[in-house]
Short mmCIF file of N, CA and C in Angstrom, two decimals:
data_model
loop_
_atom_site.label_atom_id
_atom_site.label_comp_id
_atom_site.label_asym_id
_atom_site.label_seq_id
_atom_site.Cartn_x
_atom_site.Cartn_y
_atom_site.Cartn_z
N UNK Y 300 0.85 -1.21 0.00
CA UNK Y 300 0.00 0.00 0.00
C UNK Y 300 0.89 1.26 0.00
N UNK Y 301 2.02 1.29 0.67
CA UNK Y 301 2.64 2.29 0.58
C UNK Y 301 3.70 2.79 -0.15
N UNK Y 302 3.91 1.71 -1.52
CA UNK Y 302 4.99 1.99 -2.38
C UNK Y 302 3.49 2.10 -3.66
N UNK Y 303 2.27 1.70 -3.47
CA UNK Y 303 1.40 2.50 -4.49
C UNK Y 303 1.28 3.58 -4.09
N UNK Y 304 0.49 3.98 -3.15
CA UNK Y 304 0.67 5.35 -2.45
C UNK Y 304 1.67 6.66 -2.97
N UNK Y 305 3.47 5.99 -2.97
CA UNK Y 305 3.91 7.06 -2.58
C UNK Y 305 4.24 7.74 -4.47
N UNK Y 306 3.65 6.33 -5.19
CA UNK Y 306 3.79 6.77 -6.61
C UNK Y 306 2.78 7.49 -6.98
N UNK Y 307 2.07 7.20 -6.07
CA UNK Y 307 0.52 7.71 -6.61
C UNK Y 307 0.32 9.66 -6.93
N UNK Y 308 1.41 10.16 -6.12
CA UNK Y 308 1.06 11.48 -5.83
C UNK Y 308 2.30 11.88 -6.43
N UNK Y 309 3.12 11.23 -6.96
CA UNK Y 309 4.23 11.77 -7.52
C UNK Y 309 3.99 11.83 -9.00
N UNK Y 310 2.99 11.05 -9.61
CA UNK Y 310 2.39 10.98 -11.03
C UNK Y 310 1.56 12.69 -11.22
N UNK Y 311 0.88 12.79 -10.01
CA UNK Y 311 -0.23 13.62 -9.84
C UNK Y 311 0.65 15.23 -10.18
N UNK Y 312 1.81 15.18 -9.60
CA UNK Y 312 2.10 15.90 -9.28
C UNK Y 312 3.09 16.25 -10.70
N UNK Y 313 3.51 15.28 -11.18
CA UNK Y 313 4.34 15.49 -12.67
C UNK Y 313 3.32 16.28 -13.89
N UNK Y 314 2.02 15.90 -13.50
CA UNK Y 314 0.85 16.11 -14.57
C UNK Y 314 0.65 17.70 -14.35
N UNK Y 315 0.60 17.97 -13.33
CA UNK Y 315 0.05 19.07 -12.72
C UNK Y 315 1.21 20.76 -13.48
N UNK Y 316 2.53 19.99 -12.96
CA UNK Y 316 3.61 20.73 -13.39
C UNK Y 316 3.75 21.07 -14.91
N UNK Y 317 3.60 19.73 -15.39
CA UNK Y 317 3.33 19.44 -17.01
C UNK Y 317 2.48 20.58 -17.71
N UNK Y 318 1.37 20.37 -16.82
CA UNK Y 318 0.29 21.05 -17.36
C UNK Y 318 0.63 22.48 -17.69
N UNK Y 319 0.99 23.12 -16.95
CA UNK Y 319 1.02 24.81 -16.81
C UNK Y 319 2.27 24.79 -17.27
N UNK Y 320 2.83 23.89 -17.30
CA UNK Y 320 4.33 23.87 -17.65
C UNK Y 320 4.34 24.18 -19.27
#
């Protein structure tokens, strides 16, 4: 649970950057 977890928000967070990026 916690090696899905800690990918989970690091995807979120690439997209996010991406985005506006």
């Amino acid at each position: 649970m916690g090696a899905s977890e800690g990918k989970r928000p690091v995807q979120c967070l690439n997209r996010t950057v991406a985005r506006p990026s």
